[in-house]
Each structure stands twice: as structure tokens, then as C-alpha cells.
Short mmCIF file of C-alpha atoms in Angstrom, two decimals:
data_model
loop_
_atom_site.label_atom_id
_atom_site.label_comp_id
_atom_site.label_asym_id
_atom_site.label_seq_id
_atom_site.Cartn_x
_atom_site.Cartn_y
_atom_site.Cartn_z
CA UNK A 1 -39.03 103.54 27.07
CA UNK A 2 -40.56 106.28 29.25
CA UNK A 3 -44.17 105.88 30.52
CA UNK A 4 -46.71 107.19 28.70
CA UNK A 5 -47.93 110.44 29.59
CA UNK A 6 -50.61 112.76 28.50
CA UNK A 7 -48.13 114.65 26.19
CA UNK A 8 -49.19 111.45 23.54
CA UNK A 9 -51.27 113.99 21.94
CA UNK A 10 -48.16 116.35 20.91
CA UNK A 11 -45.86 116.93 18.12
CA UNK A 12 -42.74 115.33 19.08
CA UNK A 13 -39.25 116.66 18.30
CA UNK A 14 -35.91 115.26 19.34
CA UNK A 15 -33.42 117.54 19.79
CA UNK A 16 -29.72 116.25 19.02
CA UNK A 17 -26.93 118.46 20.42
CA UNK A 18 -22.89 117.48 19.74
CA UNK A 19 -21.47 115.87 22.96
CA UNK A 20 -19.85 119.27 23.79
CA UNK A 21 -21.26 121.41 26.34
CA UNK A 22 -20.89 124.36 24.46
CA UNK A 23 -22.93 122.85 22.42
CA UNK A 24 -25.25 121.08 24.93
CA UNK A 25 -26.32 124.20 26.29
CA UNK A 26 -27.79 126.25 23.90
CA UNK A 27 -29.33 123.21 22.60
CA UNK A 28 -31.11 122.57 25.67
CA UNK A 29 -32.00 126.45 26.37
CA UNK A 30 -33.72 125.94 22.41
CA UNK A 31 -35.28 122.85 23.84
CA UNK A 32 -37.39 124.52 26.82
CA UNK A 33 -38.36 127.36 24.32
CA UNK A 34 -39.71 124.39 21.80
CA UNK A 35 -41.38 122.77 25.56
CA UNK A 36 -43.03 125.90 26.53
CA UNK A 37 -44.75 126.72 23.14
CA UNK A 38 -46.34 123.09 23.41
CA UNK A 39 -44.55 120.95 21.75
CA UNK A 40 -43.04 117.24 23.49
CA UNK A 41 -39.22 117.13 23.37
CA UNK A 42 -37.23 114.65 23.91
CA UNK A 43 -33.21 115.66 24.39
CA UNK A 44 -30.85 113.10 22.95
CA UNK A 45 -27.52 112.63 25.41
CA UNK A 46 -24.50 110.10 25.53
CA UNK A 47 -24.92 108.22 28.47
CA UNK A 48 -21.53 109.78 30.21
CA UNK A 49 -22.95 113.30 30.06
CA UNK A 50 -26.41 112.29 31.08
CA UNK A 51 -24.83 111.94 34.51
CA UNK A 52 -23.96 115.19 34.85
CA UNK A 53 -27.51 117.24 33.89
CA UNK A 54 -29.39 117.69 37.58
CA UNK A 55 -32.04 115.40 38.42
CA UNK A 56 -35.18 116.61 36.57
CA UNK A 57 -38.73 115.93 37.86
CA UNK A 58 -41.63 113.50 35.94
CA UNK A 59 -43.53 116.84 35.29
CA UNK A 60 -40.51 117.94 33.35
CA UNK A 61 -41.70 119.60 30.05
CA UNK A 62 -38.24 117.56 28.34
CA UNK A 63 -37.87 113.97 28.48
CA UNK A 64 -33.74 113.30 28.60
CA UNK A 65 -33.19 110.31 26.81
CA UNK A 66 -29.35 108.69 26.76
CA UNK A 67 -27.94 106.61 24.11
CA UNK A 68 -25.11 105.16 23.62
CA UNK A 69 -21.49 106.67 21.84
CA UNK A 70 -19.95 103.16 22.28
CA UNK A 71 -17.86 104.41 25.51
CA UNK A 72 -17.73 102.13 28.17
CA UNK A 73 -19.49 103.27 31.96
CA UNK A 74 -17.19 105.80 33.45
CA UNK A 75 -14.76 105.51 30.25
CA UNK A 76 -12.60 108.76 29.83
CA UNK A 77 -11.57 110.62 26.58
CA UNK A 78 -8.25 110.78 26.22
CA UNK A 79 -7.99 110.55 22.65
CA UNK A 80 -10.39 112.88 20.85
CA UNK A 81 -9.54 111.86 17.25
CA UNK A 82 -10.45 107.67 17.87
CA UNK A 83 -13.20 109.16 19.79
CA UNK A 84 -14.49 111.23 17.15
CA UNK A 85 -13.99 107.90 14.73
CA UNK A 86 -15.75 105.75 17.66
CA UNK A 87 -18.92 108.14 17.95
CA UNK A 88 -19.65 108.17 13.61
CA UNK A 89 -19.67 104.43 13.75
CA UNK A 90 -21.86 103.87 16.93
CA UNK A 91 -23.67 106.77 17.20
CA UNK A 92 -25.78 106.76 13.95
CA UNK A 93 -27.13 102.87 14.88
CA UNK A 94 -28.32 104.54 18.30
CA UNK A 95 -30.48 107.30 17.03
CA UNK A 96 -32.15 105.12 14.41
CA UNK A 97 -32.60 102.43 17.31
CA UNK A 98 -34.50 105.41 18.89
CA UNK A 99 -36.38 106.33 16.12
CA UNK A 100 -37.92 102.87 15.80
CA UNK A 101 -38.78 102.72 19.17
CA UNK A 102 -40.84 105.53 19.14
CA UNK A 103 -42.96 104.40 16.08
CA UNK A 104 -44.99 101.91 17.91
CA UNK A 105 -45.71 104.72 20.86
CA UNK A 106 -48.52 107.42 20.74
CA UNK A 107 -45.85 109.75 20.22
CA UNK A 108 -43.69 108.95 16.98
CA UNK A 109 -41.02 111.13 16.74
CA UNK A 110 -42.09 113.93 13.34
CA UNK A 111 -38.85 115.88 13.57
CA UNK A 112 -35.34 116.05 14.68
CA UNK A 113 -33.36 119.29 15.44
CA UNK A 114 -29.25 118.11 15.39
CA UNK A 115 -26.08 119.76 15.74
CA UNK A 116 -24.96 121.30 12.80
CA UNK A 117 -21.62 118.81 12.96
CA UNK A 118 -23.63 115.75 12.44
CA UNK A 119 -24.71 115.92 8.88
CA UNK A 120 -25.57 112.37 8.76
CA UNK A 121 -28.58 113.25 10.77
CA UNK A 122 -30.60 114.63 8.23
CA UNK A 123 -30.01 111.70 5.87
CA UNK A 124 -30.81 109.06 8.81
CA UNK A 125 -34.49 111.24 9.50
CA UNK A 126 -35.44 111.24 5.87
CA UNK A 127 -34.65 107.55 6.05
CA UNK A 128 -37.11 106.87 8.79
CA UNK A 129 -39.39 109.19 6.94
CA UNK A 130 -39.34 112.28 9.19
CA UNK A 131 -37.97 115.66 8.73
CA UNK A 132 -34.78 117.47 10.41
CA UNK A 133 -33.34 120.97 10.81
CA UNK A 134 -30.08 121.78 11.55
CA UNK A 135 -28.91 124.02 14.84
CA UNK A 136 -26.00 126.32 13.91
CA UNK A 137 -24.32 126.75 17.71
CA UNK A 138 -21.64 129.27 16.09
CA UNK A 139 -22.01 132.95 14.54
CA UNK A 140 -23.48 133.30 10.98
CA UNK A 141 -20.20 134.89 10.16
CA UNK A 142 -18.12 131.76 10.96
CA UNK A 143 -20.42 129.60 9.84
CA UNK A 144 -20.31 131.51 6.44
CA UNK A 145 -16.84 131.38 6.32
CA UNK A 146 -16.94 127.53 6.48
CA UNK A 147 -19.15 127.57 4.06
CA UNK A 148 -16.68 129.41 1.78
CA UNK A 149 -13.96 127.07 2.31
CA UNK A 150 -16.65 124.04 1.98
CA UNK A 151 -17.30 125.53 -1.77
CA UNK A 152 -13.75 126.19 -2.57
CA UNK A 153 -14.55 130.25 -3.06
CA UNK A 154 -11.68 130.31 -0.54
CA UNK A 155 -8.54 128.87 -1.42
CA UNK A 156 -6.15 127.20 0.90
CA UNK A 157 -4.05 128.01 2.32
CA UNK A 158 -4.91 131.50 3.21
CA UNK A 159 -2.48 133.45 0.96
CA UNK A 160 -2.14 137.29 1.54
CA UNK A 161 -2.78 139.79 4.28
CA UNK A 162 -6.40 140.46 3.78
CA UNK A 163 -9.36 137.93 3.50
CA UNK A 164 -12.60 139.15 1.46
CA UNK A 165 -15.98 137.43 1.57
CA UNK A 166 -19.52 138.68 0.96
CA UNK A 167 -20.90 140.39 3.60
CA UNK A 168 -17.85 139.97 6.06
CA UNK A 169 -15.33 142.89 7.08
CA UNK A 170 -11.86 142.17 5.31
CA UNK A 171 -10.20 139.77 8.01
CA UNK A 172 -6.89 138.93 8.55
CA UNK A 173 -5.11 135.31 8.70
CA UNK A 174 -5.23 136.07 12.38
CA UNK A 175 -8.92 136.97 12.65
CA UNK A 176 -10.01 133.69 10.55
CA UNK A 177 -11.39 130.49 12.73
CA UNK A 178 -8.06 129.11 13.68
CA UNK A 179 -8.26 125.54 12.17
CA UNK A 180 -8.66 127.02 8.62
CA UNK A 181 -5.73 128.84 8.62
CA UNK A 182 -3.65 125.73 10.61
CA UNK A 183 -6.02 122.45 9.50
CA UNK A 184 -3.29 120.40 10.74
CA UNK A 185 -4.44 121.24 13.97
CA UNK A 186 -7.53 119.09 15.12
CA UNK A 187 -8.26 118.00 11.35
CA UNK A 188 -10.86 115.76 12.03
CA UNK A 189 -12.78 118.61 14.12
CA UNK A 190 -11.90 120.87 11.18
CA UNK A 191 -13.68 118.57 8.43
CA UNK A 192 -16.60 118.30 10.97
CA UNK A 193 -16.43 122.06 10.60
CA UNK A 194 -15.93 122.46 7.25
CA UNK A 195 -18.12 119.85 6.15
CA UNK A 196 -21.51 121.23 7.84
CA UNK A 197 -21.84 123.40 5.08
CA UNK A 198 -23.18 120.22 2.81
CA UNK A 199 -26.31 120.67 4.70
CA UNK A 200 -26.76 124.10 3.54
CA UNK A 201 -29.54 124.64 1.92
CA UNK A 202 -30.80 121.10 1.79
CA UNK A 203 -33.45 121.01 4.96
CA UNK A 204 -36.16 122.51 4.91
CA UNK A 205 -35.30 124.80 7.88
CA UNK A 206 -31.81 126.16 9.49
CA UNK A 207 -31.93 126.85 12.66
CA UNK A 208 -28.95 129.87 13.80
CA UNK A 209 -28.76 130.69 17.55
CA UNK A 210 -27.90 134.21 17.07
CA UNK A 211 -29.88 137.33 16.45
CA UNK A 212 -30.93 139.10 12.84
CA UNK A 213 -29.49 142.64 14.00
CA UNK A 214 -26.75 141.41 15.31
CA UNK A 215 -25.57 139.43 12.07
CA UNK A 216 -28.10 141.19 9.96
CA UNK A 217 -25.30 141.58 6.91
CA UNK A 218 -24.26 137.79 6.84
CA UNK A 219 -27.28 136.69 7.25
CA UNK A 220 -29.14 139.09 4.74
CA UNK A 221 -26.49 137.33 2.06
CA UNK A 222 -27.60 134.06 3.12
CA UNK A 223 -30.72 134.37 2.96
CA UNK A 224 -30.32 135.41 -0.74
CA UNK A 225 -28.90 131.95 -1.16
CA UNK A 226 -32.48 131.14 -0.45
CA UNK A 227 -31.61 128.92 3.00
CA UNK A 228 -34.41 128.94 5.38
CA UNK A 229 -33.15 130.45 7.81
CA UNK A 230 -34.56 130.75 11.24
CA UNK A 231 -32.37 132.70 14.16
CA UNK A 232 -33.59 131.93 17.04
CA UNK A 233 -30.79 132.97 19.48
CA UNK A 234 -29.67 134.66 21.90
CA UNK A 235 -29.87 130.50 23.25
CA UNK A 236 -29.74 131.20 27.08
CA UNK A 237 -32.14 130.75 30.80
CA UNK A 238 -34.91 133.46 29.82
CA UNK A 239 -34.67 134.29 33.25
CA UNK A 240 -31.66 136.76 31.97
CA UNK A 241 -33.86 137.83 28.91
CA UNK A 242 -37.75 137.79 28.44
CA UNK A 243 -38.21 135.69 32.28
CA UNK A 244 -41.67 134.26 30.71
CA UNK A 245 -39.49 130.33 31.83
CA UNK A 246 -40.30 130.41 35.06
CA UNK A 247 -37.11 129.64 37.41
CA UNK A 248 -35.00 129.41 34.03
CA UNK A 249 -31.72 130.40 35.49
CA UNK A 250 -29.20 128.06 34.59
CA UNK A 251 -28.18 125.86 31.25
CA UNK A 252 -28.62 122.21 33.13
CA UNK A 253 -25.42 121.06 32.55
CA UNK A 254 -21.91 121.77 33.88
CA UNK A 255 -19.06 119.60 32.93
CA UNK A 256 -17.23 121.22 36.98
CA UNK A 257 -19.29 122.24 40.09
CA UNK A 258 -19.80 125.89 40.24
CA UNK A 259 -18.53 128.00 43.30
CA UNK A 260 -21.86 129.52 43.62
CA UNK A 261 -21.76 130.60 46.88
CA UNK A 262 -18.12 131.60 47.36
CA UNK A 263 -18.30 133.77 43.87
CA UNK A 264 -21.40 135.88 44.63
CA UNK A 265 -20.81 136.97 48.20
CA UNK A 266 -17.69 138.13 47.36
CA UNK A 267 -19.03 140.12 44.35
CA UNK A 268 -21.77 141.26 46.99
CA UNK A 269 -18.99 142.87 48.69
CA UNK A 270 -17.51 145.19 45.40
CA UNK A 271 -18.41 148.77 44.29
CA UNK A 272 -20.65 148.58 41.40
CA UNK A 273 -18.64 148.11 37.82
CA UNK A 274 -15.47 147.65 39.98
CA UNK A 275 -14.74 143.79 38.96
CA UNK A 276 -12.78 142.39 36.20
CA UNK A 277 -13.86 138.84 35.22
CA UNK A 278 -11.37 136.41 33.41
CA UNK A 279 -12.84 132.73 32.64
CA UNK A 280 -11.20 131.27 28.86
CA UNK A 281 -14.25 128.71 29.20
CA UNK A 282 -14.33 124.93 29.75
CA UNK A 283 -11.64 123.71 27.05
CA UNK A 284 -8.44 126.35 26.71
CA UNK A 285 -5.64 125.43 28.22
CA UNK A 286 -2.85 128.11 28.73
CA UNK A 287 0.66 127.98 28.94
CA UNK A 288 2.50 128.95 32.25
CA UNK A 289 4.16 131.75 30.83
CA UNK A 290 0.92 133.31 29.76
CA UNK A 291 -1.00 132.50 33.11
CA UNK A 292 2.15 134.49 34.81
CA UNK A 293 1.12 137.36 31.96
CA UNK A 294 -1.93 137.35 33.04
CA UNK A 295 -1.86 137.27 36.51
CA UNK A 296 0.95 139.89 36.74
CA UNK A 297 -0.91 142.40 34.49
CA UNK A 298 -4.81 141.73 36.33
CA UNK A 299 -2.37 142.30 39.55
CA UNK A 300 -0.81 146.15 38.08
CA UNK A 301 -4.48 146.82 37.43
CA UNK A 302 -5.34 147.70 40.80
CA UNK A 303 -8.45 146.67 39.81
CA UNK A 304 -10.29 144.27 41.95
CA UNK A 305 -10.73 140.48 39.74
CA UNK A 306 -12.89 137.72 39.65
CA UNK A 307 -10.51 134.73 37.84
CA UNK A 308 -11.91 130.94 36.69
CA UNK A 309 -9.08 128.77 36.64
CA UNK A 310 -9.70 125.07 36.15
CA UNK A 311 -8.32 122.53 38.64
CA UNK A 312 -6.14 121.18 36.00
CA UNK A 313 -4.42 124.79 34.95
CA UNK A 314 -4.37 125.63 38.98
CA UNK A 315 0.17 124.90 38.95
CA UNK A 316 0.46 127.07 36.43
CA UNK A 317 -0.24 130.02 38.18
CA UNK A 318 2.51 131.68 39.91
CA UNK A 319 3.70 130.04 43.41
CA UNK A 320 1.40 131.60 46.23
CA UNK A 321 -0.40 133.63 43.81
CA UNK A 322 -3.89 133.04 45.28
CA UNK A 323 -3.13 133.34 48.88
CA UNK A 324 -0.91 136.71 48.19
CA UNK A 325 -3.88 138.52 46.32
CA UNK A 326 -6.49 138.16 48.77
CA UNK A 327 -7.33 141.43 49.28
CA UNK A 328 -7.59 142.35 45.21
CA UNK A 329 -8.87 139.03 44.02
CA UNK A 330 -10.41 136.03 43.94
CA UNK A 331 -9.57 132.50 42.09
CA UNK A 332 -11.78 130.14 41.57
CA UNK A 333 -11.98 126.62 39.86
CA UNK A 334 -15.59 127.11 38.16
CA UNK A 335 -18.14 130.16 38.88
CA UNK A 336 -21.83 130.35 37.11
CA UNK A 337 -20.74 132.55 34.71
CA UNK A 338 -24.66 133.74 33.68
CA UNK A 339 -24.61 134.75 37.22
CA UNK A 340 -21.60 136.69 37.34
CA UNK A 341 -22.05 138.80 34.51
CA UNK A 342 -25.26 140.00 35.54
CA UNK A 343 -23.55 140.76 39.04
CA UNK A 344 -23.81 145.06 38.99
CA UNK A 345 -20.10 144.46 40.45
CA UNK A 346 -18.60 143.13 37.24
CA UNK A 347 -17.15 146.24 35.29
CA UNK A 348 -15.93 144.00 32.24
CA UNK A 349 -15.20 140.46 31.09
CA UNK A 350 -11.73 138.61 29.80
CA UNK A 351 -12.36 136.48 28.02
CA UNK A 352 -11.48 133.94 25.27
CA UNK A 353 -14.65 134.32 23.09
CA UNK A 354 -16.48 131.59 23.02
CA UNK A 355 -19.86 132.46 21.19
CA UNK A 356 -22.10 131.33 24.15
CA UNK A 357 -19.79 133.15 26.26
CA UNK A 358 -19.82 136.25 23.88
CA UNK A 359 -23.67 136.17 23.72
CA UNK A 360 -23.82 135.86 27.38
CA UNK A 361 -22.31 139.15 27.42
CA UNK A 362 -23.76 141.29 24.67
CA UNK A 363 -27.59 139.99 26.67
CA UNK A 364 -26.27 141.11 30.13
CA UNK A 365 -24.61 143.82 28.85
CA UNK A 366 -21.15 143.97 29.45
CA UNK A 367 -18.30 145.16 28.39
CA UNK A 368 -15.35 142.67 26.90
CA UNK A 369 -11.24 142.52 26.59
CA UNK A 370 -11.35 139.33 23.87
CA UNK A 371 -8.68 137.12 23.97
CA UNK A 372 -9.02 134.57 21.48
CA UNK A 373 -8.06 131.20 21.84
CA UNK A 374 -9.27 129.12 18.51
CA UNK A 375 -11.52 128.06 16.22
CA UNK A 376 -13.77 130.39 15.75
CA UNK A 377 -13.04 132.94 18.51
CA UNK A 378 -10.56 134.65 16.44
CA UNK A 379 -13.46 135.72 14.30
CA UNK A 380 -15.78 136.38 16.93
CA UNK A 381 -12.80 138.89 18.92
CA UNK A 382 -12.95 140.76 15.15
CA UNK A 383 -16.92 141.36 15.42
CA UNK A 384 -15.80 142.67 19.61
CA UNK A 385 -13.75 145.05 18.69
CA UNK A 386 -14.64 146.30 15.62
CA UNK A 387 -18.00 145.67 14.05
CA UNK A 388 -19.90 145.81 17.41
CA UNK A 389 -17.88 147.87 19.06
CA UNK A 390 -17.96 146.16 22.67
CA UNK A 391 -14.73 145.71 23.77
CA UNK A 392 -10.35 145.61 22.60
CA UNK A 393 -9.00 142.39 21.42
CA UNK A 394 -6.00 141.52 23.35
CA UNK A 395 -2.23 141.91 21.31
CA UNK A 396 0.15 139.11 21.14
CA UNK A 397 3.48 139.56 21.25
CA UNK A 398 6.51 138.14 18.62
CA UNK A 399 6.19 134.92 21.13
CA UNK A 400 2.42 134.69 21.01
CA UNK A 401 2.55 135.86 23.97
CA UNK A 402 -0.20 137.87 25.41
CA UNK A 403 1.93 140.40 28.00
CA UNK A 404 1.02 141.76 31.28
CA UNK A 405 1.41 145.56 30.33
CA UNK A 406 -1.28 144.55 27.18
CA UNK A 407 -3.88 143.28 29.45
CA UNK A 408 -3.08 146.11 32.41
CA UNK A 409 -3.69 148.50 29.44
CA UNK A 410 -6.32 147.04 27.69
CA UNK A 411 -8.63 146.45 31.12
CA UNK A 412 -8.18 149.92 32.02
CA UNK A 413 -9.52 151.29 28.23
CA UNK A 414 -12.68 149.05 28.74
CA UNK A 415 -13.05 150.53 31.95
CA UNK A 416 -12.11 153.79 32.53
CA UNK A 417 -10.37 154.54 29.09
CA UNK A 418 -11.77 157.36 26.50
CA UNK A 419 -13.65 154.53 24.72
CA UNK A 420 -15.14 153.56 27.85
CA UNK A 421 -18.96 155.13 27.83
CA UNK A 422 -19.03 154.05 24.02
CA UNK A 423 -18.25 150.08 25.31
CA UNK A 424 -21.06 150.21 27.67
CA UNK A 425 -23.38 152.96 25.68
CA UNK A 426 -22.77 150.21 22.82
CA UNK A 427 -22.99 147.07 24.58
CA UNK A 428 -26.07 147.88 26.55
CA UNK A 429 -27.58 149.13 22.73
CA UNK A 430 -27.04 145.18 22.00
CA UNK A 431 -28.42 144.22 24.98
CA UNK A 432 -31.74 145.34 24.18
CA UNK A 433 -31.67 144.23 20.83
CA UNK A 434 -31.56 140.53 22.45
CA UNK A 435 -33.77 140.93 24.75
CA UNK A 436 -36.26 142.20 22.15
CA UNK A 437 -35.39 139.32 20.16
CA UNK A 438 -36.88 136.73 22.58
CA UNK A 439 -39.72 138.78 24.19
CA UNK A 440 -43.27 137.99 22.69
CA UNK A 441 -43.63 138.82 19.08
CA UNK A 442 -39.35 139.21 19.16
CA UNK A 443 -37.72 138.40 15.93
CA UNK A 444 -36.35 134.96 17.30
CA UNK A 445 -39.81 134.03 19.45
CA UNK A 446 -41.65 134.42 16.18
CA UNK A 447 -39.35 132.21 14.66
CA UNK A 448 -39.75 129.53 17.26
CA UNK A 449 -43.29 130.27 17.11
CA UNK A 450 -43.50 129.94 13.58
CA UNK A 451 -41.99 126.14 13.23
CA UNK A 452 -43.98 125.11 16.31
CA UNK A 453 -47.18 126.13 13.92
CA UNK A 454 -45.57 123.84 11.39
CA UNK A 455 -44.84 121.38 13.20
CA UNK A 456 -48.25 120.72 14.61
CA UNK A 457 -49.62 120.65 11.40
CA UNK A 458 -47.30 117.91 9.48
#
């Protein structure tokens, strides 16, 4: 247990993300908001990924505090299922085990934020007679829709060509979150999905890191439901929004080491909007035929490109590729993508639509070619293209494939296509919305502000 510090006199949260780092992340971007309005937080990570946050100071407004997921030291994940299995039996014991320990310190714990995934949590708080509030890391709109499928309102399997929910545009099978229209696929990560909807509804507070204009349709319908509901997104460094954090530039954790250096001096080098940057996040894995696709059709572009490919999907690039387009582009294993995008080089952003990744955007303002991987980025490429009107989705082919003539055409519409100026004249209209949200009396600061006031009185 941590020494005791002068923050004794605090409310105390804990704040519980998923062992994912798109999950981690926002969580921890939520957690120095919660820090810096005066509360004492204390950020719950498995031991293995504690090792990779940067070494944080004693003066430290959060207090990281690992527990154990039953993994051995330096254990790898190679089966996610038993993992999955292993973390629901272990996991539970070491957040109670937590709980307890606090008790008998000047700083009992009085509430727990948790990743909307871990249901359990809020059963395990009331327990140990606290409260806890879930953290929705996913659009309203998704979430929604798993919420639908939770209540049985939507049937599977999907049957017919057009989906209709409250307060959602008609979808199609292929603008659904993947794993409800193939559960087969990942089913235990789809009944984690499916099942945070039994939460809904039953804590006293729902935390969504999104933004009320952004969503305000889905979330208008929810809130008819009578959830209380609490966005408090866009969930990243305020340094790239309100900059009231001090030095608040980066998330805190990276799962591979950032080419920091190597990225920005040769964006430093580019005509301003001249850059097209590809990254399909920390998880997707390609297949070689696709990486050709791609790296054939950023190559007919002309257009100068900034490409994130992971160590392990580096031999699937054509042979030679990266030393033969030296002069148009650069490839690297991992860039800091917050950085990037708010490079005045970068022109638009391929990318597999992520939500962090896709919020990232719409706050930095730029422009977006979507290609959609899974789960719920299908649904999130739907809102890109045609209910925010930011960016093209990306066309697959009778293979699935995604072909090089489809992205050569579809970068050059984002960038210099008739729908250009409305991309950017849109995306930039959503970038202000965001930052508004998180400035001082913003629709998601007074929402922070608001269960910090709470919380200092339970």
C-alpha cells in the first residue's frame, strides 16, 4: 500500500479500464480530468501492462495501482478466449482484495468508474458498500445497438438488407458492429459486448466518452430511457483540446515505441495538407494481398504518405517496398498518432476506425478515408461518411478485397475531389464542437464537474 499522502482528505475513485489499450487510454485521459478537478484517483492495471505506462513521479495527481489477472511475470497471450476465462475468475478476487485494503486507510475507496465490459464490477462495489459508474469507451450508436440485440428488439441473425433502430440511420448488414452479424467470430468478446447492456440503467450514473452534438439523436433516445447519462468525451491529452492539463500531450501508455523523432521531421519537411496518413491501429492484421492493394494504390496517388505498419505485418508488404518509395513515403512501425494528425502536413487520414482513433480526428480536424476492420468500426465508417459527413468509406471488392484503384480514388476525393472543402469545412465544424465540449463550462467539463460535486458530498 502506497504511503500516505496529504490527498487522505479526498474523495477517492478507482478507475477500472479493460486490459486493452484502446480502452486504457481514454480511461486514463478521464482519470487526469477526475485528478485535476480535486478528486484522488487511483488507476487499476494488470501487472503486465503496468510495465509499459512511463515512470510517473510521487507528486503524480494518479496513484497506478497493479493487480493481478492471474498471468504469470512476462507471460504472453496467445490464447485470448482462456485468457478472457482466466481474467473473470482471478480478476474479481483482486479488486475486492483492493477494496479491503483501502478501508482501514484515510482514504477508503467511495466509488469505482469500470469498463463498460466488466459488469461484475458494479455488483462487487455495491457489495463492499460503495457506488460505481460505468465508462462506455465506444459510440452511443454502437453501444445502442448492443443494447438492441441485448433486449432481443433485434433478431438474429440479421435478416434483410436494411437494419432499423430508434434514432439510428437505416444500416446495412455491412455497416453493423461486425461480431453481431458473424458472432461466431470472437464469441466470448461478443457476449462481453452484448452483455454490457445489463448494466443499463442500473447505476446511478453512465459515463459515455463521446460528445452530446455529436451523438445528440442516440443519445436524446437514451436518455428517454431515463439512463443517467453523462458524456464526457472527446477522452484525449487536453493539450490537443482545452490545454488547461498542463504538458498533457500523450495517453501514457503505448503497447510499441513510437518513432517520434523520425515521423515529425519528415512531416516538417511536407507542404501543408500534402500527407496521407494510413495507421489500422494496434490490433488489425491485414492480409498480404490487401497490404499490396494498399501500397500500390497510396503509390498511384502521387501523393506524398505517412504509413504505420507493425513489426509483425512488416513481410507482408511488397519486396523492397520501403526502400523503393523513399522519395514519396515513409513506413514506419509505430508513430504518435495525436501528434501526427495535428501535423499542418497531414491532408487526410486512412484509417480503420477505431473510435479513439475517429475522435482523434474529428478534435484535430481532419479529414478521413474509413476503412473498417471490425467490431464496431463498420458502424463508426457509416457515421464518416454519411451522418457527419467527414470522409468516404473505402469499397470492397467481390473478394473483400479493398483495391488499389478504390483507395487511389477515394484519397484523391478527400483531398482534392469536389467534396473536398465540404470534408474539411465539415470536419473542422466538429472540431470545434469538441473542443467546446471540454473547455470550462463545455457540455462534457460540466459533466465531470458535476459528479466530482457528488462525489465529495457522499
Amino acid at each position: 500500500m502506497e504511503e500516505e499522502t496529504n490527498t487522505s482528505t479526498l474523495a477517492h475513485v478507482l478507475v477500472f479500464p479493460f486490459p486493452i489499450q484502446g480502452h486504457i487510454n481514454p480511461m486514463l485521459q478521464f482519470s487526469k480530468r477526475l485528478a485535476s478537478k480535486g478528486l484522488k484517483v487511483t488507476f487499476i492495471i494488470t501487472h503486465s501492462l503496468s510495465k509499459l505506462l512511463p515512470p510517473r513521479s510521487n507528486s503524480s495527481p494518479i496513484q497506478i495501482r497493479p493487480i493481478s489477472d492471474g498471468l504469470k511475470d512476462d507471460e504472453k497471450v496467445d490464447d485470448y478466449e482462456a485468457y478472457l476465462e482466466l481474467f473473470e475468475r482471478v480478476v474479481p478476487q483482486s479488486v475486492a482484495h483492493l477494496i479491503e485494503e483501502y478501508k482501514v486507510t484515510n482514504h477508503p475507496v467511495k466509488f469505482i468508474v469500470y469498463d463498460c465490459l466488466m459488469t461484475w464490477v458494479l455488483d462487487l462495489a455495491r457489495t463492499a458498500e460503495i457506488e460505481a459508474a460505468p465508462y462506455f469507451t465506444q459510440s452511443a450508436a454502437v453501444h445502442s445497438i448492443h443494447y438492441h440485440v441485448y433486449e432481443r428488439a433485434l433478431k438474429l441473425p440479421i435478416e434483410g438488407s436494411l437494419i432499423s433502430m430508434p434514432s439510428i440511420p437505416l444500416l446495412r448488414p455491412n455497416e453493423m458492429p461486425s461480431l453481431i452479424v458473424n458472432p461466431g467470430c470472437y464469441s466470448s468478446i461478443n457476449c462481453l459486448n452484448i452483455n454490457q447492456s445489463s448494466n443499463f440503467g442500473k447505476a446511478r450514473l453512465m459515463f459515455f466518452n463521446t460528445i452530446d452534438k455529436l451523438e445528440s439523436q442516440v443519445l436524446d433516445w437514451m436518455r428517454s430511457k431515463q439512463w443517467p447519462i453523462k458524456t464526457i468525451g472527446p477522452a484525449i491529452p487536453s493539450m490537443y483540446l482545452d490545454q488547461r492539463l498542463e504538458d498533457d500531450k500523450e495517453y501514457g501508455l503505448n503497447f510499441f515505441e513510437p518513432e517520434t523523432d523520425a515521423c515529425l521531421q519528415w512531416l516538417d519537411t511536407k507542404e501543408t495538407s500534402s500527407v496521407v496518413y494510413i495507421s489500422m491501429g494496434s490490433f488489425a492484421a491485414l492480409g498480404v494481398e490487401q497490404m499490396e492493394e494498399i501500397a500500390k494504390g497510396i503509390t498511384q496517388t502521387g501523393k506524398y504518405f505517412l504509413w504505420v505498419v507493425r513489426a509483425s505485418e512488416e513481410a507482408k508488404l511488397p519486396p523492397n517496398f520501403k526502400n523503393d518509395v523513399t522519395r514519396q513515403g515513409l513506413v514506419v512501425n509505430w508513430c504518435p498518432q495525436l501528434a501526427i494528425l495535428a501535423h499542418r502536413a497531414i491532408g487526410c487520414f486512412v484509417t480503420h476506425c477505431g473510435w479513439n482513433s475517429t475522435l482523434e480526428a474529428i478534435s484535430l480536424g481532419v479529414p478521413l478515408v474509413a476503412m473498417p476492420q471490425w467490431t464496431d468500426q463498420p458502424t463508426n465508417a457509416k457515421y464518416i461518411a454519411d451522418v457527419w459527413r467527414i470522409g468516404v468509406r473505402l469499397k470492397v471488392d467481390d473478394k473483400g478485397i479493398v483495391t488499389r484503384d478504390e483507395v487511389d480514388v477515394c484519397i484523391r476525393e478527400v483531398m482534392e475531389g469536389e467534396r473536398s472543402i465540404g470534408f474539411k469545412k465539415n470536419v473542422m465544424e466538429w472540431k470545434k464542437l469538441a473542443q467546446e465540449a471540454m473547455e470550462e463550462g463545455g457540455s462534457s467539463d460540466r459533466n465531470i464537474e458535476e459528479f466530482v460535486a457528488e462525489l465529495m458530498h457522499m
